XYZ file of C-alpha atoms in Angstrom:
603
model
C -1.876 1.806 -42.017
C 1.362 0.623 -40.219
C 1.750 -3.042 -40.264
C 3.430 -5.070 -37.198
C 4.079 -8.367 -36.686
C 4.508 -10.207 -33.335
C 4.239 -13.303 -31.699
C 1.540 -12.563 -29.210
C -1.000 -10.306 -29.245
C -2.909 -8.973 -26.060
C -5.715 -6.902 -26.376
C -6.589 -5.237 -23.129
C -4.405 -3.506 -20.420
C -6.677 -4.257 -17.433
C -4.733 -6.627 -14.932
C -5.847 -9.679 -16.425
C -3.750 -7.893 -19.434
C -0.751 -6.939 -18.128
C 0.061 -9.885 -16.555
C -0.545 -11.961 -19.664
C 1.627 -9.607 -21.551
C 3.872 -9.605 -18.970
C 4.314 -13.359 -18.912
C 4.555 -14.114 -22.585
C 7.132 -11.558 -23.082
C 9.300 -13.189 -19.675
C 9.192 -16.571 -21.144
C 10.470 -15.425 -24.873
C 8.417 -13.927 -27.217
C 7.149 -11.108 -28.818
C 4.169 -9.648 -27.615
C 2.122 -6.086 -28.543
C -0.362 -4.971 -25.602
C -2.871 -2.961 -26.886
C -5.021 -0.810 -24.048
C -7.798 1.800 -25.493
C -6.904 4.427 -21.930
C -4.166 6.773 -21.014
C -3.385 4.276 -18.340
C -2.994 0.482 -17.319
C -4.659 -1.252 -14.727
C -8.505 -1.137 -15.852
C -10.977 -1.454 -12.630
C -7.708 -0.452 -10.411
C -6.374 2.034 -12.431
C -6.828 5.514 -11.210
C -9.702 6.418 -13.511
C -11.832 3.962 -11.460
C -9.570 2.768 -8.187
C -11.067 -0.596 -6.971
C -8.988 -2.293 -4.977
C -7.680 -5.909 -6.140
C -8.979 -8.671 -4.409
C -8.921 -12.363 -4.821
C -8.368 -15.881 -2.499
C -6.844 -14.149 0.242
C -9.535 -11.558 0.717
C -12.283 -13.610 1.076
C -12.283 -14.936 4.586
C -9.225 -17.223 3.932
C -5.715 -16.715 5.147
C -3.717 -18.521 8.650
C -0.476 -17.911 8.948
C 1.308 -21.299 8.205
C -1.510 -23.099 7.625
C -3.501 -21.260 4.682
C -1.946 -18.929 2.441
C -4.238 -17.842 -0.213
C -2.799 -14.692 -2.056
C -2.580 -15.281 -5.840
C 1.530 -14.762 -6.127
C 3.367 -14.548 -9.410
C 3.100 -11.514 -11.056
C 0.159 -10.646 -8.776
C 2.631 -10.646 -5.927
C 5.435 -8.979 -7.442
C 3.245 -5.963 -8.569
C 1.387 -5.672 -4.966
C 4.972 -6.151 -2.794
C 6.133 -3.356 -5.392
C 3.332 -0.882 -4.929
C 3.652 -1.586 -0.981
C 7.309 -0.683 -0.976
C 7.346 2.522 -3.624
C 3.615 3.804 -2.950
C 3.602 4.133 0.993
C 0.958 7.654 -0.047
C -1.088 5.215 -1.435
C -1.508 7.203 -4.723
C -3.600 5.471 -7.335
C -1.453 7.389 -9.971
C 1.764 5.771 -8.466
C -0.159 2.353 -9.396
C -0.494 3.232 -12.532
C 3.223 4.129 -12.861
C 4.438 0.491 -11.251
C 2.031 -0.995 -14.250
C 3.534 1.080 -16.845
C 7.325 1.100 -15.675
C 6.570 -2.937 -15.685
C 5.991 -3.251 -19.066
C 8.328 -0.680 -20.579
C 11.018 -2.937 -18.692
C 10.582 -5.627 -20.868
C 12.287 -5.568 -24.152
C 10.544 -8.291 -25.963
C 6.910 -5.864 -25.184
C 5.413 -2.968 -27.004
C 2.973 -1.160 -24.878
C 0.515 1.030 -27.194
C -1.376 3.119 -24.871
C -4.979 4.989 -26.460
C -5.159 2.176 -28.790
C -8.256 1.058 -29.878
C -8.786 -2.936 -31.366
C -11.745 -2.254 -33.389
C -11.654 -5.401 -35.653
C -10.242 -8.606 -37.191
C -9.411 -10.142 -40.284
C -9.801 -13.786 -40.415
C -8.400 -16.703 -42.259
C -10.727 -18.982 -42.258
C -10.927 -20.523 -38.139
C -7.856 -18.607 -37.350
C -7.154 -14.559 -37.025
C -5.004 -13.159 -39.393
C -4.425 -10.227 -37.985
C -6.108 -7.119 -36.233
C -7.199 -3.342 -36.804
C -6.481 -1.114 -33.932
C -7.328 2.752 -33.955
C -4.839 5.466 -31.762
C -6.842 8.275 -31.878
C -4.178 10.438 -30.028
C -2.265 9.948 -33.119
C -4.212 9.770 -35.652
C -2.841 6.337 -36.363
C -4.003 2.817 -37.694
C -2.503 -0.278 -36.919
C -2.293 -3.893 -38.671
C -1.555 -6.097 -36.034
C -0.798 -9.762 -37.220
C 0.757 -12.272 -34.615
C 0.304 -16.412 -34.253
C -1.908 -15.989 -30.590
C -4.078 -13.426 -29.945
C -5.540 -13.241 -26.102
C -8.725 -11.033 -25.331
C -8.062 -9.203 -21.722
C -10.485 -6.590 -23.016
C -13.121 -7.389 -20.257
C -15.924 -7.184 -23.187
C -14.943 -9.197 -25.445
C -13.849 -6.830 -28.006
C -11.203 -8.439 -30.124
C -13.250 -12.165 -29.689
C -16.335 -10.378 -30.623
C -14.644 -8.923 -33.382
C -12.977 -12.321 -34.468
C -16.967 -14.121 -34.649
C -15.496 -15.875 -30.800
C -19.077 -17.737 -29.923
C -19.968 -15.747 -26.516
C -23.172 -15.762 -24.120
C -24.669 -12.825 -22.189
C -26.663 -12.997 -19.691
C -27.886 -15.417 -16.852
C -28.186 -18.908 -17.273
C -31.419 -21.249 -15.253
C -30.852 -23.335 -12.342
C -31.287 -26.672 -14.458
C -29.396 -25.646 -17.606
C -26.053 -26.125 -15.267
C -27.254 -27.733 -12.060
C -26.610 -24.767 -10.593
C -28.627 -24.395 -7.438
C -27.483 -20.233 -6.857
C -28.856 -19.605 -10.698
C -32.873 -18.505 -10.834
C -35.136 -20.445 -12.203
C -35.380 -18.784 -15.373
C -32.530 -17.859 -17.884
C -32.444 -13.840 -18.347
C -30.320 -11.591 -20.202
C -29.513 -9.570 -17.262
C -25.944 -9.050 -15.502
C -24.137 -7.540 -13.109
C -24.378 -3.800 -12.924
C -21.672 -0.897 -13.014
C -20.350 1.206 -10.368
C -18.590 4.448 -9.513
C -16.151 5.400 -6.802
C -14.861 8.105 -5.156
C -12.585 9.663 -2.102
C -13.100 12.479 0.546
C -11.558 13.701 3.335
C -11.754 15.939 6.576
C -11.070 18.762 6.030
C -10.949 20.245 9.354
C -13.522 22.952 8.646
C -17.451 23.007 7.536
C -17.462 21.572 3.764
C -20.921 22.847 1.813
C -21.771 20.519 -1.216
C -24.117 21.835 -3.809
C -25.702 18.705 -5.467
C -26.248 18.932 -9.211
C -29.659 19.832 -9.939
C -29.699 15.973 -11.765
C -28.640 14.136 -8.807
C -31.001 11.333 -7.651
C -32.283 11.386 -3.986
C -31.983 8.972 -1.143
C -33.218 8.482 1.939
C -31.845 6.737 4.916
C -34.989 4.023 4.259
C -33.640 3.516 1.011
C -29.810 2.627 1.669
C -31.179 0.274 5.202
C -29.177 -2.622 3.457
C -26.333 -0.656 2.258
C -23.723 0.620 4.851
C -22.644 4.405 4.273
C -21.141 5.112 7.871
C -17.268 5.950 6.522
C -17.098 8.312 3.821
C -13.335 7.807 2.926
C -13.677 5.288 0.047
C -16.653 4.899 -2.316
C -19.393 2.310 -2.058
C -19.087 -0.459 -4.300
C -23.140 -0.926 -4.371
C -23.562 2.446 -6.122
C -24.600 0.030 -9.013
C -26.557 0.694 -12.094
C -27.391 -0.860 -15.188
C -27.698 -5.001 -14.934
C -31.093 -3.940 -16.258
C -29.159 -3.040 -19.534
C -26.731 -3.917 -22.349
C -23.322 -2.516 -20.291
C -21.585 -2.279 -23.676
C -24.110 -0.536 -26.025
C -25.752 1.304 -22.569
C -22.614 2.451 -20.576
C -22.363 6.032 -21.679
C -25.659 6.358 -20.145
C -24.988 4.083 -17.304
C -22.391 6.579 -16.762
C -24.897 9.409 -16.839
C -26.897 7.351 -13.940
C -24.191 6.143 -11.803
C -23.268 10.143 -11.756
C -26.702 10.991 -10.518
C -26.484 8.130 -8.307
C -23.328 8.755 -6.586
C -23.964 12.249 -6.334
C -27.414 11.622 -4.584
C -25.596 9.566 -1.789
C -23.319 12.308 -1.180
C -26.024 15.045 -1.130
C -27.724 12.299 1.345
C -24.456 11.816 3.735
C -23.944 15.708 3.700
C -27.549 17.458 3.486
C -30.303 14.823 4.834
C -29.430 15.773 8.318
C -28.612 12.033 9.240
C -24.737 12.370 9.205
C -24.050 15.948 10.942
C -20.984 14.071 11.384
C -20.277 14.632 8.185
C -19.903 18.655 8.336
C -15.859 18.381 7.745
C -16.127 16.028 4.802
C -15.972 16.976 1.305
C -15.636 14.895 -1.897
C -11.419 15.101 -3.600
C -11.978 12.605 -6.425
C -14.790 10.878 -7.869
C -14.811 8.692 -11.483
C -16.111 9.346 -14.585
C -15.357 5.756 -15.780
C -17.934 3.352 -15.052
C -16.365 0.153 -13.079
C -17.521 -2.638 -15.393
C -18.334 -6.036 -13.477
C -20.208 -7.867 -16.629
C -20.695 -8.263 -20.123
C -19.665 -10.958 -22.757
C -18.309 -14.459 -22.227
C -17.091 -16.694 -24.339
C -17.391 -20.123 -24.362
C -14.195 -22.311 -24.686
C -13.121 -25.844 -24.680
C -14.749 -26.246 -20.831
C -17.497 -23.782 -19.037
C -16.855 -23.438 -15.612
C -19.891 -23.969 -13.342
C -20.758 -23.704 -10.144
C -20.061 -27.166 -9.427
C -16.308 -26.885 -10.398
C -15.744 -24.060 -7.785
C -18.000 -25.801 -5.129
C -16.354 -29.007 -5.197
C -13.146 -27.826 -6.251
C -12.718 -30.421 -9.350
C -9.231 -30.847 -9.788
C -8.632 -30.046 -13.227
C -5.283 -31.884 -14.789
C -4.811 -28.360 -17.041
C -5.087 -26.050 -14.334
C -2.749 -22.928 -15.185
C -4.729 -20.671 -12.176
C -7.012 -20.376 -8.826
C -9.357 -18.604 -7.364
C -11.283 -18.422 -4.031
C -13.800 -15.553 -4.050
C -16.979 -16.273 -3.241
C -19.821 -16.724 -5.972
C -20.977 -13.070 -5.863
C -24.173 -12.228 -7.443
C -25.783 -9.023 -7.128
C -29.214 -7.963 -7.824
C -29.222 -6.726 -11.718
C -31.666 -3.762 -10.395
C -28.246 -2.040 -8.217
C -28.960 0.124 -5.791
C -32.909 0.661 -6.822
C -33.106 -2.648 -5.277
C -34.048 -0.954 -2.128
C -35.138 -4.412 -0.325
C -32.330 -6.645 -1.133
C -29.072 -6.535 0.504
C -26.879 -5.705 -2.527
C -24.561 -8.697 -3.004
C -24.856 -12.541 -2.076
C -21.803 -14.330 -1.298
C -21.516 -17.674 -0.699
C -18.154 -18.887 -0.370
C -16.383 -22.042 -1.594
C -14.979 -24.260 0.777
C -11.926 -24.579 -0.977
C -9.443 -22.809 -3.628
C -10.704 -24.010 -7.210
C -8.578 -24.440 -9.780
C -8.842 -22.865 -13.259
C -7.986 -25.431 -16.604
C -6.209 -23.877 -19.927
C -9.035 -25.075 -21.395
C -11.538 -22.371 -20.082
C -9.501 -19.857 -21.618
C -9.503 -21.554 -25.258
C -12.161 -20.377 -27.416
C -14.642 -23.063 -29.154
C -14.504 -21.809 -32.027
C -11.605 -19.220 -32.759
C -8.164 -21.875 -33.350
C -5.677 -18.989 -32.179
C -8.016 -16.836 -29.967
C -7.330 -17.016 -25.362
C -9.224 -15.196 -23.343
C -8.344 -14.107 -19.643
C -9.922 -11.925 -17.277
C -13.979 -11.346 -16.527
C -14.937 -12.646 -19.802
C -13.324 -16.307 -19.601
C -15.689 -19.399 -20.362
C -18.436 -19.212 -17.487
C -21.675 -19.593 -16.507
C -22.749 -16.497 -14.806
C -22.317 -18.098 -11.306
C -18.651 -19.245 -11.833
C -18.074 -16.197 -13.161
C -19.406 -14.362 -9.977
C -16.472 -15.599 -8.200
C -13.557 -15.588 -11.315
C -14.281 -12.142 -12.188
C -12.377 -10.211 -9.360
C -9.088 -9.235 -10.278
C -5.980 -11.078 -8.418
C -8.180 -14.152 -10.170
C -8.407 -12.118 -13.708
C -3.938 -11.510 -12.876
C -3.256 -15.262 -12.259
C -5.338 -16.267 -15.127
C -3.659 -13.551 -17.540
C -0.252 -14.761 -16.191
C -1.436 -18.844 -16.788
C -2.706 -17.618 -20.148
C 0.398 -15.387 -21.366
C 2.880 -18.141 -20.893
C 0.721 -21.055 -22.089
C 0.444 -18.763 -25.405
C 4.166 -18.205 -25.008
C 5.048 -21.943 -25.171
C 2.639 -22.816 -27.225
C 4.165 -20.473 -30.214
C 7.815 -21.611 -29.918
C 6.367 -25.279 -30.064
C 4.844 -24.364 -33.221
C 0.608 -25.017 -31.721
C -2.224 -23.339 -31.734
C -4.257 -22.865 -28.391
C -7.377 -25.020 -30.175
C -5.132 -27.908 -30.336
C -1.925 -27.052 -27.440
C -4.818 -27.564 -24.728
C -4.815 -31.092 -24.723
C -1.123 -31.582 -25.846
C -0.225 -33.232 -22.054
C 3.344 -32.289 -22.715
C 3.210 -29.134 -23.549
C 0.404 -28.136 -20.626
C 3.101 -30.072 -18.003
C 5.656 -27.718 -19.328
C 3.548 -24.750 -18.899
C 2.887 -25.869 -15.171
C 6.605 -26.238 -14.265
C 7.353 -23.087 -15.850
C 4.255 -21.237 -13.913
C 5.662 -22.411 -10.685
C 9.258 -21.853 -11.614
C 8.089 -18.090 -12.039
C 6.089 -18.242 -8.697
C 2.455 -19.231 -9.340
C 0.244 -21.238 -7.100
C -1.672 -24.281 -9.070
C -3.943 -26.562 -6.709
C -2.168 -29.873 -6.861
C 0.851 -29.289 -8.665
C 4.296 -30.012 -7.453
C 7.371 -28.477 -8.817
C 9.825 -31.447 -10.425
C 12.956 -32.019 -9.678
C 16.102 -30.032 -10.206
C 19.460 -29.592 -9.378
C 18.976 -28.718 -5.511
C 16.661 -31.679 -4.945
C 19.989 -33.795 -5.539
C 22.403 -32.205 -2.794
C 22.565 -32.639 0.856
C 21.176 -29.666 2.695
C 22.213 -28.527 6.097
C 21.203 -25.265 8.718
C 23.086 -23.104 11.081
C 19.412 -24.489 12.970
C 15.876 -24.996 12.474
C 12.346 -24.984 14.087
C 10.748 -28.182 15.367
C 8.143 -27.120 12.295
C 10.770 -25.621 9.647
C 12.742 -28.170 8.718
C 15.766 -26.973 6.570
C 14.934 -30.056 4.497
C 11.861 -28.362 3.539
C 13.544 -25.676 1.088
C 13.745 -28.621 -1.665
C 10.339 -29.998 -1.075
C 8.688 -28.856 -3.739
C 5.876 -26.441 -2.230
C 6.367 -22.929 -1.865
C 3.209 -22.153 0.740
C 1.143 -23.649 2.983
C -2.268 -24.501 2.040
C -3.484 -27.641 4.228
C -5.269 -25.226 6.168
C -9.364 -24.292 6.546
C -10.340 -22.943 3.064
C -6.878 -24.415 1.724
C -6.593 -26.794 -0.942
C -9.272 -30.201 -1.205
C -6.887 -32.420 1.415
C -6.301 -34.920 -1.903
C -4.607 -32.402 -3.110
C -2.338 -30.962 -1.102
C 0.637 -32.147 1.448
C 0.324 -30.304 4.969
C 3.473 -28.728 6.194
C 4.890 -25.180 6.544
C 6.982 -26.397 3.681
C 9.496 -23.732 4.652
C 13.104 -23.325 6.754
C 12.976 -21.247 9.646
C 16.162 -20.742 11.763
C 15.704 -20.539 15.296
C 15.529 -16.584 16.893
C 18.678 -17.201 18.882
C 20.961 -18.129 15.541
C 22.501 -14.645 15.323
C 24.242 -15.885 11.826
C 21.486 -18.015 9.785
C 22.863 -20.042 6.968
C 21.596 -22.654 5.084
C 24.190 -25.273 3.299
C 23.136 -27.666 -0.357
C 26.640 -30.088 -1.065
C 26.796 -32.511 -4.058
C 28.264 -35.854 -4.181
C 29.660 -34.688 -7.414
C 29.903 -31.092 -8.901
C 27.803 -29.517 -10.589
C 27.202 -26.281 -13.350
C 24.639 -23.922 -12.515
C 22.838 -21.512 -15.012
C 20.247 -20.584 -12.559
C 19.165 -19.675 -8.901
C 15.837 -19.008 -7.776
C 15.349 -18.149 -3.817
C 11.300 -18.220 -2.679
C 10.748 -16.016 0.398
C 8.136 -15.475 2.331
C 6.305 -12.378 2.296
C 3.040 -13.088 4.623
C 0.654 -14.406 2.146
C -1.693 -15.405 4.689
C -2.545 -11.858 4.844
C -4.535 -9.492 2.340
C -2.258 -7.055 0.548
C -3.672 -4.366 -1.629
C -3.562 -0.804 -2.544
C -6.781 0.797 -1.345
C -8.383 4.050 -0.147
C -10.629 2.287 2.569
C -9.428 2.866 6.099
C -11.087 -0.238 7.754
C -9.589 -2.481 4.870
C -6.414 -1.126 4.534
C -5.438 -1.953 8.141
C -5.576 -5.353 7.635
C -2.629 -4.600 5.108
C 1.279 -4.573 6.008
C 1.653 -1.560 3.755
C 5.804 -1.938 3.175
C 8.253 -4.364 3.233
C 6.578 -7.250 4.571
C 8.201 -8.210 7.880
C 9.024 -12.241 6.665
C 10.628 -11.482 3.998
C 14.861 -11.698 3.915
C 16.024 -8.492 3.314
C 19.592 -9.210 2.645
C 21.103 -12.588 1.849
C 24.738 -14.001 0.216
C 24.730 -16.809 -1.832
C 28.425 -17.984 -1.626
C 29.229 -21.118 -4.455
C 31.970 -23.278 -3.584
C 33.977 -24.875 -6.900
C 35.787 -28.292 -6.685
C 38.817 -29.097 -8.201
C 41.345 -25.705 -6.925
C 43.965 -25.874 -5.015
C 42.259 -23.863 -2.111
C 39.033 -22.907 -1.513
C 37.543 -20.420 -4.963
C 34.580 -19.170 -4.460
C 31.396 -16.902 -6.531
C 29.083 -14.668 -4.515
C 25.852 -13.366 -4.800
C 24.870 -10.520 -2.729
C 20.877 -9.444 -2.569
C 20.458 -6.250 -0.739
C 17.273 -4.323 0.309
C 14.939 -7.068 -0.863
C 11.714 -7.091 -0.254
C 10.301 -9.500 -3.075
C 9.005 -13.058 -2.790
C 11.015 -14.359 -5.558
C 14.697 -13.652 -6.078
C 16.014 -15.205 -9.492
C 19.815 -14.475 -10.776
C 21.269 -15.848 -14.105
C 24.784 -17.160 -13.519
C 27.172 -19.255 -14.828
C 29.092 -21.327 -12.342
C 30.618 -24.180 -13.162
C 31.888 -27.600 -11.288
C 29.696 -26.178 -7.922
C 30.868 -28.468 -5.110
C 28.538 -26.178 -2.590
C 26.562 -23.509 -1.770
C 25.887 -21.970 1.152
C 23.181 -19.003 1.496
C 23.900 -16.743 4.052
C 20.965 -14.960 5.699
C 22.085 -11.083 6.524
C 18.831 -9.467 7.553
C 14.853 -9.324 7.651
C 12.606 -6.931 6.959
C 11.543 -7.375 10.584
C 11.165 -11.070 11.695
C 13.597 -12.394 14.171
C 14.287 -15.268 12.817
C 15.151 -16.504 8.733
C 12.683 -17.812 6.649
C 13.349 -19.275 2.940
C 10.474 -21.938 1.019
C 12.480 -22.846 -1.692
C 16.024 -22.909 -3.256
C 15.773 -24.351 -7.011
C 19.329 -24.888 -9.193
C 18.903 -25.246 -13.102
């Protein structure tokens, strides 16, 4: 048994995962990610390959107005897999996931490792067992936080985390979308797959196994592009998706390869004649199984009315979506309902504290949740931001000496995690940034539109989200809250001058990069074309950050030069002392005419 000790410990390498690994390790600690496949990524790895969606995705985004996608570490990974994956290869995703985490040196990444229980001392965990198989290996895993991204609860379940299953009644939560009954039933499983033309007649042989459909039985359930899988080849609500999913497996194999043998042999598609199958899972897409219950359960009246929560470390915006537990047998029910919220909701720290477990988080599908709220936190840009909000919560929380049970309502120390979640680029409904070293200077433009003020770069607000579907209007000031030089200014500059000098540690430059818009990697033509797949065309390409110093004889100068950018957030350690000005030079887009900048922060 080899024995490690860390600071944090993540169990789970889904996204929810490695953005809470990610984060933890970013803001200072030590942190061991433990993942039980080959490969990161979970429901968008490329043993499954569902596409990430979240706020923007759901029938939300206007340019300048609403501006929905999640950000952060969300955004950093998608802009990244835009720019270095223009094949759209799922394996290239995983690579971007992997090459993210070996980058950081305060993370240890254990691939094919297995948490498969906990030692407890007394309300705390001690310390963890985790199995590598591939190595014959077992693993003591001790560390002061420990958050579940496992999807199922493992490590919490392991830990004696109080969890529910199941769907709650209407009147145990007011919740008018829940049935009238409680049930232990839950969202089903799914498997994808890809084909393509091949230019010449394709036979497929279906498995003597394979379920049959006919056209009567799919009425509700579009199959007219055969690119991309269907999400609503479900199976297994019906059953216990843990202790069940090698045979839900079995069933969703039988299932998808009846729709196939339906597309390409029924006689209804002769369309189809070209089209053969290139890729197909093996590795049931999970949707539901455990939740735990923390300090708060998020109902359906939280997302609905958008509750404004003063511990929100995350958002989401997908709609509540509920699908019949019966899959695709449910022949006479459309396979999803989806009503939407009105607004973004936020998501509080303390939904991701467990009840009953003093050093145990939780982020991803399995977060405190009635099986409504859940409907719409599940999806995974929403499981990313929450992983982030959770990983540097835990983060701060260890180097102030807490424990999640009792750092939730420490007011300080939840502020501090705030700042510091904005600082590195998340999105929290009705949070400002505070103050810093920019806010003080005098800021000036080469020029500026009637509606991008170059006073708006130390503002506080890094998107726009006064807009239909945006933020509750309470909470939220309208503006573009960004500079935007005028087309004609060949040279774009922008220009922050102190009365008195000062030293700067610290520059962070927010861009825009089109967040109105849905960005992610996917294999479904009709979806995909509603992405800017590349460097998105808002987004500064090449800047110069030139810092004046007072006190020389003539004019001494330090320069920063970004080149070939094409990331939201550009953040560069320094040390520059007795800073009279700056000026940031704009050199180049990645295809706007005109210069574009949110935010310029000094520390």
């Amino acid at each position: 048994m080899e024995r490690i000790r860390t600071n944090v410990m993540v169990a789970g390498g889904g996204i929810s995962g490695v953005a809470a690994a990610l984060a933890a390790a970013r803001n200072g600690v030590k942190v061991v990610l433990c993942q039980d496949r080959p490969v990161l990524g979970g429901n968008a790895s490329s043993e499954i390959r569902m596409h990430i969606v979240g706020s923007a995705h759901s029938k939300r985004g206007k340019a300048l107005e609403t501006e929905a996608r999640e950000g952060g570490i969300m955004e950093e990974i998608l802009l990244e897999c835009a720019v270095r994956n223009p094949q759209r290869s799922a394996s290239m995703f995983d690579l971007i996931l992997y090459e993210k985490c070996r980058a950081e040196s305060n993370l240890t990444l254990m691939l094919n490792t297995a948490v498969i229980d906990a030692s407890m001392d007394g309300n705390r965990i001690e310390s963890i067992t985790a199995a590598r198989e591939s190595t014959e290996q077992m693993f003591e895993i001790s560390a002061d936080v420990f958050i579940d991204c496992t999807g199922d609860g493992r490590l919490g379940k392991e830990a004696g985390a109080v969890f529910v299953t199941g769907r709650e009644s209407s009147r145990q939560y007011g919740e008018s979308h829940a049935g009238e009954a409680a049930d232990s039933y839950r969202l089903g499983s799914s498997l994808l797959f890809t084909a393509r033309n091949m230019g010449k007649p394709m036979k497929f042989i279906a498995p003597v196994w394979a379920r049959s459909f006919t056209e009567e039985d799919l009425k509700y359930r579009s199959h007219s592009s055969w690119e991309y899988g269907y999400w609503w080849v479900e199976f297994g609500g019906l059953l216990d998706t843990i202790a069940d999913n090698e045979m839900i497996r079995d069933e969703l194999l039988a299932i998808m390869m009846g729709v196939w043998d339906h597309i390409k042999n029924s006689g209804n598609h002769p369309e189809s004649e070209n089209w053969a199958l290139d890729w197909f899972g093996f590795v049931p897409g999970k949707r539901e199984s455990r939740r735990f219950v923390g300090k708060h359960i998020l109902t359906q009246s939280d997302l609905e009315e958008a509750v404004h929560f003063e511990d929100v470390i995350a958002y989401g915006g997908w709609p509540m979506d509920t699908h019949p537990p019966q899959g695709i047998e449910a022949t006479d029910n459309h396979p999803c309902q989806q009503p939407v919220t009105n607004f973004v909701y936020g998501i509080p720290v303390r939904s991701l504290v467990s009840s009953n477990v003093d050093n145990l988080m939780f982020a991803g599908r399995n977060i405190s949740a009635t099986h409504i709220a859940f409907s719409s936190t599940r999806v995974m840009a929403t499981c990313g931001v929450m992983g982030q909000g959770a990983g540097t919560f835990a983060a701060l929380a260890v180097k102030e000496g807490l424990l999640p049970a009792t750092a939730w309502h420490n007011g300080e120390l939840v502020r501090k995690t705030q700042q510091q979640l904005i600082r590195q680029d998340a999105f929290l409904p009705g949070i400002a940034s505070d103050a810093n070293l920019a806010s003080d200077a005098v800021i000036r433009a080469s020029s500026e539109q009637p509606e991008g003020r170059v006073s708006n770069v130390i503002d506080g607000f890094t998107r726009s989200m006064h807009g239909e579907r945006g933020v509750r209007p309470e909470h939220v000031v309208p503006g573009t809250h960004r500079w935007m030089s005028l087309p004609e200014d060949r040279e774009p500059w922008i220009e922050l001058e102190w009365g008195a000098p000062v030293s700067i540690r610290e520059i962070n430059i927010v861009l825009d990069t089109g967040m109105h818009r849905r960005l992610t990697l996917t294999h479904e033509e009709h979806l995909h074309k509603q992405n800017v797949w590349g460097p998105q065309p808002e987004t500064v390409k090449e800047l110069r950050v030139i810092a004046f110093l007072a006190n020389a004889t003539e004019d001494v100068c330090q320069v920063m030069h970004i080149r070939d950018n094409y990331q939201r957030q550009v953040t560069c350690k320094v040390v520059w002392d007795q800073v009279a000005k700056l000026r940031l030079e704009v050199l180049g887009t990645n295809g706007l005419d005109h210069a574009r900048i949110f935010e310029i922060r000094c520390y």
